[in-house]
Coordinates of C-alpha atoms in Angstrom, one line a residue:
M15 CA -26.4 7.3 38.5
N16 CA -28.3 6.7 35.6
S17 CA -26.0 5.5 32.4
V18 CA -26.5 8.4 29.7
L19 CA -25.5 11.0 32.0
L20 CA -22.7 9.7 33.8
A21 CA -21.0 8.7 30.1
F22 CA -21.6 12.5 29.2
I23 CA -19.9 13.4 32.0
G24 CA -17.0 11.1 31.5
V25 CA -16.6 12.0 27.6
A26 CA -16.9 15.4 28.1
M27 CA -13.9 15.4 30.5
I28 CA -11.8 13.6 28.7
L29 CA -12.6 15.6 25.4
L30 CA -12.3 18.8 27.2
G31 CA -8.7 17.1 28.4
Y32 CA -7.6 16.5 24.8
A33 CA -8.9 19.9 23.1
L34 CA -7.4 22.1 25.9
Y35 CA -4.5 20.0 28.1
S36 CA -2.9 18.5 25.2
K37 CA -2.8 21.5 23.5
Y38 CA -0.7 23.0 26.4
L39 CA 1.5 20.0 26.5
A40 CA 2.3 20.5 22.8
N41 CA 2.7 24.1 23.0
R42 CA 4.5 24.3 26.1
I43 CA 6.1 21.0 27.6
Y44 CA 6.8 19.1 24.8
R45 CA 7.3 22.5 22.0
L46 CA 6.4 19.9 18.9
E47 CA 8.3 21.4 15.5
P48 CA 6.3 20.8 12.2
N49 CA 10.0 21.5 10.4
F50 CA 11.5 18.9 12.8
Q51 CA 13.0 16.3 10.7
T52 CA 11.5 13.0 11.5
P53 CA 12.9 9.7 12.1
A54 CA 10.6 8.1 9.8
N55 CA 11.8 10.6 6.8
E56 CA 15.4 10.7 8.2
L57 CA 15.7 6.6 8.5
R58 CA 13.4 5.5 5.8
D59 CA 13.6 2.2 5.2
G60 CA 10.2 0.7 4.0
V61 CA 10.3 -1.8 6.4
D62 CA 9.3 -0.2 9.8
Y63 CA 10.8 3.3 9.2
V64 CA 7.7 4.8 7.1
P65 CA 6.5 8.3 7.3
T66 CA 2.6 7.9 7.3
N67 CA -0.4 10.2 7.1
K68 CA -1.5 11.0 10.9
Y69 CA -4.9 9.5 10.7
I70 CA -3.5 5.8 9.6
L71 CA -0.7 6.0 12.6
W72 CA -3.6 6.9 14.8
G73 CA -5.5 4.1 13.9
H74 CA -2.2 1.5 14.5
H75 CA -1.0 3.5 17.5
F76 CA -5.2 3.1 19.4
T77 CA -5.7 -0.5 18.2
S78 CA -2.3 -1.4 19.4
V79 CA -2.6 -0.2 22.6
A80 CA -6.5 -0.5 23.5
G81 CA -6.0 -3.5 23.9
A82 CA -8.1 -6.3 26.2
A83 CA -6.5 -4.6 29.0
P84 CA -8.9 -1.1 29.3
I85 CA -11.5 -3.8 29.0
V86 CA -10.2 -6.6 31.6
G87 CA -8.8 -3.9 34.1
P88 CA -11.8 -1.2 34.1
A89 CA -15.1 -4.8 34.4
V90 CA -12.3 -6.3 37.2
A91 CA -12.3 -2.7 39.4
V92 CA -16.1 -1.9 39.3
I93 CA -15.5 -4.7 42.4
W94 CA -14.9 -1.9 44.6
G95 CA -17.7 0.3 43.5
W96 CA -18.4 2.5 40.1
L97 CA -17.0 5.8 41.5
P98 CA -13.4 5.3 42.2
A99 CA -13.1 3.2 39.0
F100 CA -14.8 6.5 36.8
L101 CA -11.9 9.1 38.5
W102 CA -9.2 6.9 37.8
V103 CA -10.0 6.8 34.5
T104 CA -11.5 10.2 33.6
I105 CA -8.4 12.0 35.4
G106 CA -5.7 9.3 34.6
T107 CA -6.5 10.0 31.1
V108 CA -6.5 13.3 30.8
F109 CA -3.3 13.9 33.3
F110 CA -1.5 10.8 33.0
A111 CA -1.7 8.8 30.0
G112 CA -2.1 11.6 27.5
M113 CA 0.9 13.3 28.5
H114 CA 2.9 9.9 29.0
D115 CA 1.7 8.8 25.3
L116 CA 2.8 12.1 24.4
G117 CA 5.9 12.4 25.8
A118 CA 6.7 8.8 24.8
L119 CA 6.2 9.8 20.9
W120 CA 8.1 13.2 21.3
A121 CA 11.3 11.9 23.8
S122 CA 11.6 8.7 20.8
V123 CA 11.4 11.0 17.9
R124 CA 13.4 13.5 19.1
N125 CA 15.9 10.0 19.3
K126 CA 16.1 8.6 15.9
G127 CA 13.0 6.4 16.9
K128 CA 14.8 4.7 19.7
S129 CA 12.8 2.6 22.2
M130 CA 12.4 3.8 25.6
G131 CA 14.9 0.3 26.5
A132 CA 17.5 2.5 24.3
L133 CA 16.8 6.0 25.5
S134 CA 17.0 4.9 29.6
S135 CA 20.6 3.7 29.1
R136 CA 21.7 7.6 27.9
Y137 CA 18.8 9.4 30.0
I138 CA 18.8 7.3 33.3
G139 CA 22.6 5.3 32.7
A140 CA 23.9 2.0 32.0
R141 CA 23.1 -0.1 35.1
G142 CA 19.4 1.2 34.9
A143 CA 18.9 0.6 31.8
N144 CA 20.1 -3.1 31.8
L145 CA 17.3 -3.6 34.0
F146 CA 14.8 -1.2 32.4
L147 CA 15.3 -4.3 29.3
V148 CA 14.4 -6.7 32.0
V149 CA 10.8 -4.8 32.7
I150 CA 10.2 -4.5 29.4
F151 CA 11.0 -8.0 28.4
L152 CA 8.3 -9.5 31.1
L153 CA 5.7 -7.2 30.6
L154 CA 5.8 -7.9 27.0
L155 CA 6.2 -11.3 27.3
M156 CA 3.1 -11.2 29.8
V157 CA 0.8 -9.1 27.1
N158 CA 2.1 -11.9 24.1
A159 CA 1.3 -14.8 26.0
A160 CA -1.6 -13.4 28.0
F161 CA -3.4 -11.9 25.2
A162 CA -3.5 -15.2 22.9
V163 CA -5.1 -16.7 26.1
V164 CA -8.0 -14.4 26.1
I165 CA -8.4 -14.4 22.2
S166 CA -8.3 -18.2 21.7
G167 CA -11.0 -18.3 24.7
L168 CA -13.5 -16.0 23.1
L169 CA -12.6 -17.6 19.8
V170 CA -13.7 -20.8 21.1
S171 CA -17.0 -19.4 23.7
T172 CA -18.1 -16.7 20.4
P173 CA -17.5 -19.0 17.3
T174 CA -19.3 -16.2 15.3
A175 CA -16.4 -13.7 16.2
V176 CA -13.6 -16.2 14.4
I177 CA -14.9 -15.1 10.4
P178 CA -14.3 -11.2 10.9
T179 CA -11.6 -11.8 13.0
W180 CA -9.3 -13.4 10.6
G181 CA -11.2 -11.9 7.5
A182 CA -10.2 -8.5 9.1
I183 CA -6.3 -9.5 8.1
A184 CA -7.5 -9.8 4.2
V185 CA -9.4 -6.7 4.4
A186 CA -6.2 -5.1 5.7
L187 CA -3.7 -6.4 3.0
L188 CA -6.1 -5.2 0.7
V189 CA -6.6 -2.3 2.4
G190 CA -2.2 -1.3 2.4
Q191 CA -2.2 -2.2 -1.5
A192 CA -4.8 0.2 -2.3
I193 CA -3.3 3.0 0.2
Y194 CA 0.0 2.7 -0.9
R195 CA 0.9 0.7 -4.0
Y196 CA -2.8 1.9 -6.0
K197 CA -2.8 5.3 -4.1
W198 CA -6.4 5.2 -3.6
N199 CA -8.1 8.0 -2.0
L200 CA -8.1 7.6 2.2
A201 CA -11.5 8.2 2.7
V202 CA -13.0 5.5 -0.4
V203 CA -10.8 3.3 0.9
S204 CA -11.8 3.7 4.9
V205 CA -15.8 3.5 3.9
V206 CA -15.3 0.3 1.6
G207 CA -13.0 -1.4 4.7
V208 CA -15.3 -0.4 7.3
V209 CA -18.2 -2.1 5.0
A210 CA -16.2 -5.2 4.7
L211 CA -15.4 -5.4 8.1
Y212 CA -18.9 -4.9 8.9
S213 CA -20.3 -7.9 6.5
L214 CA -18.2 -10.0 8.1
I215 CA -19.7 -9.6 11.5
L216 CA -22.9 -10.3 10.1
L217 CA -21.2 -13.0 8.1
G218 CA -19.9 -14.5 11.1
D219 CA -23.2 -14.0 13.2
R220 CA -24.7 -16.5 10.7
F221 CA -21.9 -18.9 10.1
P222 CA -19.9 -19.7 13.5
V223 CA -17.4 -21.8 13.3
S224 CA -15.3 -23.9 15.5
L225 CA -12.2 -25.9 16.1
P226 CA -12.6 -29.4 16.4
D227 CA -12.4 -30.4 20.2
T228 CA -8.6 -31.9 19.3
V229 CA -6.3 -30.3 16.5
L230 CA -2.9 -32.4 16.7
G231 CA -3.6 -33.6 19.9
L232 CA -4.6 -30.3 21.4
P233 CA -7.7 -29.1 22.7
A234 CA -9.2 -26.1 20.3
A235 CA -8.0 -23.8 22.4
S236 CA -4.6 -24.5 22.3
A237 CA -4.8 -24.7 19.0
W238 CA -5.7 -21.3 18.2
I239 CA -3.0 -20.0 20.6
V240 CA -0.9 -22.0 18.4
I241 CA -2.1 -20.3 15.2
L242 CA -2.1 -16.5 16.5
F243 CA 1.7 -17.0 17.4
L244 CA 2.4 -17.8 14.0
Y245 CA 0.2 -15.3 12.5
A246 CA 1.9 -12.7 15.1
A247 CA 5.9 -14.1 13.8
V248 CA 4.5 -13.5 10.5
A249 CA 3.3 -10.7 11.1
S250 CA 5.9 -8.7 13.0
I251 CA 8.5 -9.7 10.3
L252 CA 6.4 -8.0 7.2
P253 CA 7.0 -4.4 6.6
V254 CA 4.8 -1.9 8.6
W255 CA 2.6 -0.9 5.5
M256 CA 1.9 -4.5 4.1
L257 CA -0.6 -5.5 7.3
L258 CA 0.3 -4.3 10.5
Q259 CA -0.4 -0.4 9.6
P260 CA -3.2 -1.2 7.2
R261 CA -4.9 -3.8 9.5
D262 CA -4.8 -1.7 13.1
Y263 CA -6.1 1.3 10.8
I264 CA -9.3 0.4 9.2
N265 CA -9.4 -1.8 12.8
G266 CA -9.5 1.4 14.4
L267 CA -12.0 3.2 12.4
Q268 CA -14.2 -0.4 12.8
L269 CA -13.7 -0.4 16.4
F270 CA -14.5 3.0 17.2
I271 CA -18.4 2.9 15.2
G272 CA -18.4 -0.4 17.8
L273 CA -17.5 2.5 20.7
G274 CA -19.8 4.7 19.0
L275 CA -23.2 1.4 19.1
L276 CA -21.8 0.7 22.3
Y277 CA -22.3 4.5 23.7
G278 CA -25.1 4.8 21.4
S279 CA -27.3 1.7 23.8
F280 CA -25.8 3.1 26.6
L281 CA -28.2 6.5 25.0
F282 CA -31.0 4.5 23.9
A283 CA -31.6 2.1 27.0
G284 CA -31.4 5.0 29.9
R285 CA -30.5 2.8 32.5
D286 CA -29.2 3.3 36.5
L287 CA -26.1 1.7 37.2
V288 CA -26.7 -0.9 39.5
A289 CA -23.3 -1.2 40.8
P290 CA -23.1 0.7 43.9
A291 CA -20.8 3.9 43.7
F292 CA -18.7 2.2 46.4
N293 CA -18.9 -1.0 47.4
D294 CA -18.8 -1.5 50.9
N295 CA -19.6 -5.3 50.4
V296 CA -16.6 -6.4 48.6
P297 CA -16.5 -10.6 48.5
E298 CA -14.6 -12.1 51.0
G299 CA -10.6 -12.3 49.6
T300 CA -11.0 -8.9 47.8
P301 CA -7.6 -6.7 48.3
S302 CA -7.4 -3.2 49.6
I303 CA -8.6 -0.8 46.9
V304 CA -5.3 1.8 47.1
P305 CA -3.3 0.8 46.1
L306 CA -4.8 -1.9 43.8
L307 CA -7.3 0.2 41.7
F308 CA -4.3 1.9 40.2
V309 CA -2.2 -1.2 39.1
T310 CA -5.7 -3.2 38.5
I311 CA -6.8 0.1 35.8
A312 CA -3.7 0.2 34.1
C313 CA -4.8 0.7 30.0
G314 CA -7.1 3.2 30.3
A315 CA -5.7 5.7 32.7
I316 CA -2.2 5.0 32.2
S317 CA 0.3 2.4 30.8
G318 CA 3.5 1.6 29.8
F319 CA 2.8 -0.8 27.9
H320 CA 2.0 2.4 25.7
G321 CA 5.3 4.4 25.8
M322 CA 6.9 0.7 24.2
V323 CA 4.2 1.3 21.4
S324 CA 5.2 5.0 21.1
S325 CA 9.0 4.7 21.1
G326 CA 8.6 1.1 20.0
T327 CA 6.0 1.6 16.4
S328 CA 4.6 5.3 16.2
S329 CA 7.7 6.8 16.1
K330 CA 9.1 5.3 12.9
Q331 CA 6.1 6.4 11.1
L332 CA 5.4 9.8 12.2
D333 CA 5.5 11.9 9.1
K334 CA 5.5 15.4 11.1
E335 CA 6.2 16.0 14.6
T336 CA 3.1 17.9 15.5
D337 CA 1.4 15.0 14.4
A338 CA 2.2 13.5 17.7
R339 CA -0.3 15.3 19.7
F340 CA -3.3 13.7 17.7
V341 CA -1.9 10.5 17.4
G342 CA 0.0 10.0 20.9
Y343 CA -2.8 12.1 23.1
F344 CA -5.3 11.0 21.0
G345 CA -4.7 8.0 21.2
A346 CA -4.9 7.5 25.1
V347 CA -8.5 9.4 24.6
G348 CA -9.8 6.3 22.4
E349 CA -8.6 3.9 25.2
G350 CA -10.3 6.3 28.0
L351 CA -13.0 6.1 26.0
L352 CA -12.9 2.3 25.9
A353 CA -12.5 1.9 29.8
L354 CA -15.2 4.0 30.6
G355 CA -17.7 1.9 28.4
A356 CA -16.5 -1.3 30.2
I357 CA -17.1 0.4 33.7
I358 CA -20.8 2.0 32.1
A359 CA -21.5 -1.9 30.6
T360 CA -20.2 -3.9 33.2
T361 CA -22.3 -2.0 36.1
A362 CA -25.5 -0.6 34.0
G363 CA -25.5 -3.7 31.8
F364 CA -27.2 -6.5 35.0
R365 CA -31.1 -6.1 35.9
T366 CA -30.2 -6.0 39.2
L367 CA -27.8 -5.6 42.3
A368 CA -28.8 -9.2 43.2
D369 CA -27.6 -9.4 39.6
W370 CA -24.5 -7.8 39.3
E371 CA -23.1 -9.2 42.5
N372 CA -23.8 -12.4 41.6
V373 CA -21.1 -12.1 38.5
Y374 CA -19.0 -10.6 41.2
A375 CA -18.8 -12.9 43.6
A376 CA -14.9 -13.2 43.7
F377 CA -12.2 -10.9 42.8
N378 CA -11.1 -11.4 39.5
D379 CA -14.7 -12.5 38.2
G380 CA -15.6 -9.7 36.3
G381 CA -13.3 -9.1 32.6
V382 CA -14.4 -9.3 29.2
K383 CA -17.2 -11.8 29.7
A384 CA -18.8 -9.4 31.9
F385 CA -18.4 -7.1 29.0
V386 CA -19.9 -8.8 26.6
D387 CA -22.9 -9.8 28.4
G388 CA -23.5 -6.2 29.7
G389 CA -22.6 -4.4 27.1
G390 CA -24.8 -6.9 24.7
A391 CA -27.9 -6.8 27.2
L392 CA -27.6 -3.1 26.9
M393 CA -27.1 -3.2 23.1
N394 CA -30.4 -5.1 22.8
A395 CA -32.3 -2.9 24.7
G396 CA -31.3 -0.1 23.3
L397 CA -30.3 -0.7 19.9
G398 CA -32.8 -4.0 19.0
L399 CA -29.7 -6.0 18.6
S400 CA -30.5 -9.8 18.5
T401 CA -28.7 -11.1 21.6
S402 CA -26.6 -13.0 19.7
L403 CA -25.6 -10.2 17.2
S404 CA -24.6 -8.3 20.1
A405 CA -22.1 -10.6 21.6
T406 CA -20.8 -11.0 17.9
V407 CA -20.2 -7.3 17.6
L408 CA -18.4 -7.0 21.2
A409 CA -16.6 -10.2 21.2
T410 CA -14.7 -8.9 18.0
M411 CA -14.6 -5.7 19.3
A412 CA -12.3 -7.1 22.0
V413 CA -10.5 -9.7 20.2
L414 CA -9.4 -7.3 17.7
F415 CA -8.0 -4.8 20.1
A416 CA -6.2 -7.9 22.0
A417 CA -5.2 -9.4 18.2
T418 CA -3.6 -5.7 17.2
T419 CA -2.0 -5.1 20.4
M420 CA -0.4 -8.6 20.8
D421 CA 0.7 -7.9 16.7
T422 CA 2.5 -5.0 17.7
G423 CA 3.9 -7.3 20.7
V424 CA 5.7 -9.2 18.9
R425 CA 7.2 -6.6 17.0
L426 CA 8.4 -5.0 19.8
Q427 CA 9.6 -7.8 21.9
R428 CA 11.4 -8.6 18.7
F429 CA 12.9 -4.9 19.0
V430 CA 14.0 -5.6 22.6
V431 CA 15.5 -8.9 22.2
Q432 CA 17.9 -7.7 18.7
E433 CA 18.7 -4.3 21.3
A434 CA 19.6 -6.5 24.3
G435 CA 21.5 -8.8 21.4
D436 CA 23.4 -5.6 21.1
I437 CA 23.8 -4.9 24.6
M438 CA 25.7 -8.2 25.0
G439 CA 28.4 -8.0 21.4
F440 CA 26.0 -9.9 19.1
S441 CA 23.4 -9.3 16.4
L442 CA 20.4 -11.0 15.8
G443 CA 18.2 -10.9 12.5
K444 CA 14.5 -10.0 12.5
V445 CA 13.7 -13.9 12.4
S446 CA 15.8 -15.3 14.4
S447 CA 15.1 -12.8 17.2
T448 CA 11.4 -13.1 15.8
I449 CA 11.9 -17.0 15.9
V450 CA 13.4 -16.1 19.9
V451 CA 10.5 -14.2 20.9
V452 CA 7.4 -16.5 19.8
V453 CA 9.2 -19.9 21.6
V454 CA 9.5 -18.3 25.1
A455 CA 6.0 -17.2 24.8
L456 CA 5.1 -20.1 24.0
A457 CA 7.0 -22.1 26.8
L458 CA 5.3 -20.2 29.2
T459 CA 1.6 -20.7 28.2
F460 CA 2.1 -24.2 27.5
G461 CA 4.4 -24.4 30.7
A462 CA 1.1 -25.2 32.8
G463 CA 0.2 -28.0 30.7
A464 CA -1.5 -28.4 27.5
D465 CA -4.8 -26.0 27.8
G466 CA -2.4 -23.6 27.4
S467 CA -3.4 -21.9 30.5
G468 CA 0.3 -20.8 31.6
G469 CA 0.0 -17.4 29.3
L470 CA -1.7 -16.2 32.3
L471 CA 0.5 -17.5 35.3
I472 CA 2.2 -14.4 35.4
W473 CA -1.0 -12.2 34.1
P474 CA -1.1 -11.0 38.4
L475 CA 2.2 -9.0 37.8
F476 CA 1.0 -7.7 34.5
G477 CA -0.7 -4.1 36.3
T478 CA 2.3 -3.5 38.7
T479 CA 4.5 -4.3 36.0
N480 CA 2.8 -2.1 33.6
Q481 CA 2.6 1.1 36.2
L482 CA 6.7 0.7 36.9
L483 CA 7.2 0.7 33.7
A484 CA 4.8 4.0 33.1
G485 CA 6.7 5.6 36.1
L486 CA 10.4 4.8 34.8
T487 CA 9.2 6.1 31.3
L488 CA 8.1 9.3 33.0
G489 CA 11.4 9.3 34.9
I490 CA 13.2 10.1 31.7
L491 CA 11.3 12.6 30.0
A492 CA 11.6 14.6 33.0
V493 CA 15.6 14.1 32.8
M494 CA 14.9 15.5 29.1
L495 CA 12.6 18.0 30.2
L496 CA 14.6 19.5 32.8
R497 CA 17.8 19.1 30.8
K498 CA 16.4 21.3 28.1
K499 CA 15.5 23.8 31.4
R500 CA 11.2 23.3 30.8
N501 CA 9.0 23.2 33.7
A502 CA 8.9 19.2 34.3
W503 CA 6.0 19.6 37.2
P504 CA 3.9 18.4 34.6
I505 CA 5.3 14.8 34.2
V506 CA 7.3 14.8 37.8
L507 CA 4.1 14.2 39.8
P508 CA 2.0 12.1 37.9
M509 CA 5.6 10.1 38.4
V510 CA 5.6 10.0 41.9
F511 CA 2.0 9.1 42.2
V512 CA 2.8 6.4 39.9
L513 CA 5.8 4.8 41.6
V514 CA 4.5 5.2 45.1
M515 CA 1.4 3.5 44.8
T516 CA 3.2 0.6 42.0
V517 CA 6.2 -0.3 44.5
Y518 CA 3.6 -0.3 47.7
A519 CA 1.0 -2.8 45.1
L520 CA 4.6 -4.9 44.8
F521 CA 4.9 -5.5 48.8
V522 CA 1.2 -6.0 48.6
Q523 CA 1.3 -8.5 46.1
L524 CA 4.4 -9.8 47.8
G525 CA 2.2 -11.2 51.1
T526 CA -0.2 -12.4 49.0
F527 CA 2.3 -14.8 46.7
Y528 CA 4.1 -15.8 50.1
N529 CA 0.3 -16.4 52.1
D530 CA -0.8 -18.6 48.9
Q531 CA 2.8 -20.3 48.5
N532 CA 3.2 -19.0 45.1
W533 CA 6.8 -19.3 44.4
L534 CA 7.0 -18.2 41.0
L535 CA 5.0 -15.2 41.3
L536 CA 7.1 -14.4 44.5
V537 CA 10.4 -14.6 42.9
L538 CA 9.2 -12.4 40.1
D539 CA 7.7 -10.3 42.1
V540 CA 11.0 -9.9 44.3
V541 CA 13.1 -9.2 41.1
I542 CA 10.6 -6.8 39.9
L543 CA 11.0 -5.3 43.1
I544 CA 15.0 -4.7 42.7
A545 CA 14.9 -3.6 39.8
A546 CA 11.9 -1.1 40.2
V547 CA 13.3 0.6 43.6
W548 CA 17.5 0.4 41.0
V549 CA 15.9 2.1 38.5
I550 CA 14.2 4.8 40.9
V551 CA 17.2 5.6 42.9
E552 CA 19.5 5.7 38.8
S553 CA 16.3 7.9 37.8
V554 CA 16.4 10.7 41.3
G555 CA 20.1 10.7 40.6
A556 CA 19.6 11.4 36.6
M557 CA 17.3 13.9 37.4
N558 CA 19.0 16.1 40.2
R559 CA 22.2 15.8 38.1
A560 CA 19.8 17.2 34.8
R561 CA 18.3 20.1 37.2
K562 CA 22.4 21.7 38.1
G563 CA 23.0 21.0 34.1
E564 CA 25.2 18.5 34.5
D565 CA 24.9 15.7 31.9
A566 CA 23.5 18.0 29.0
D567 CA 25.4 17.7 25.2
D568 CA 25.1 19.1 22.2
E569 CA 22.1 17.3 21.0
E570 CA 20.4 18.4 24.1
L571 CA 20.2 21.9 22.9
E572 CA 17.2 23.5 21.8
P573 CA 16.4 23.8 18.2
A574 CA 15.4 26.8 16.1
R575 CA 11.4 27.2 17.1
G576 CA 9.4 26.8 14.1
S577 CA 5.8 28.2 14.0
G578 CA 4.6 26.3 17.1
A579 CA 2.8 23.4 17.3
E580 CA -0.8 23.1 16.1

């Protein structure tokens, strides 16, 4: 299979999904209303609730959901062959991820910007809600701790990415002031911001920056982790318009251009995929493709973390409800294109099958490094960029994707801690709840030693926890639609598939952890499995009551239809 043909087919499928299926969901299923007063307008506070231009909000949403996972997951999953990964990413983006992200955004907007954890209490029940919060907290802890490790590793291995990574923060602060304080033209600000960011990439490629081997007794990678969490803590408290929103927007533009460069390299290099469509010669110890494929590729097909972003930050910034189609569904499209690019880069970026097999000598050997190496080789061959500059561009892309997700993840986990405090009868402020989040994440990260590798200890459970949360989010959407007497099948069918694969994977991992005598992951797997079964039972009961017309209240009555969704 030629990489150009595969890229064309994949992009066409995903964009057709946005043009056709997202419109059907917006008009017929969620029935987005242009005149509905969104929480950003109703509860505007200038900190978390801020009405935002849909293009700026899309940038925040896209870069928040598209962390390192849509690169790592597909780059690992191609070990089973490129075709299963390709099909799950394309079909998943169109019928699973876009529907899920748009739906979570709509559900939160219709409930005053409440998170999925808070909504679970109303639509599933108090018993299920408490377990739902446990799953959410664990997922966000995994994301924040693991992404800090991934970013620090890239900053150490690719020092040319240091200047553009941290310089992007200064650019974002200036962009925020230009847009909100000085009311500059958005197009002008966008062009200037993107030029500044790519200038930083060129500067970083010429002047690499490395920390000393030891900083205050910590290895360089560990020092970067501490710095990242200190930054994320400050960023999570600042008003969204000041740093989070402009950083994500301008990074979104830069990263979309980076995707354009990556896909341009596919076109001009014109290489064939050296990896097999179905790999019958997988390394010893590689788990079965079913169900592991569907949890290895989470972000890029469907991801519960997206529901947290949709309901945690994006819903509080949505100016018009009809903007949800562009922000939510097209945000999933952007991530699907990144995952597709990762599949092609890691299967066409090597000269021979033998070279590819050397990289994929064991399960989990692929990942960000395979993406950077393979994509860099394609950029060098297709666009004529130097090997160093190609690596800098792709490493900076990976770092910025992961960093913007970490920014949002710390803010979201702060919301969860505050919600948990409210349930337990005490109130936590922004600063105190942020301190709790950072302390817990650092304790996990450095729990295995000063090298900070502890952040990856519970990462093997990320895929199953993430997909479990996605399935439970779809359960909330199904209950909402059933209460409103609407067609819930576009939600119910993907929900059943995701939950079946996830619970199956949890049982498979249970055996693996037991055989490896990994008692920490074994205990966590049992906790997540119990929570999964319990919340699934509660969700089925809630859907059955909604189908019979029980539990509905005045707020569930249909609003007067406006002029329709765009």
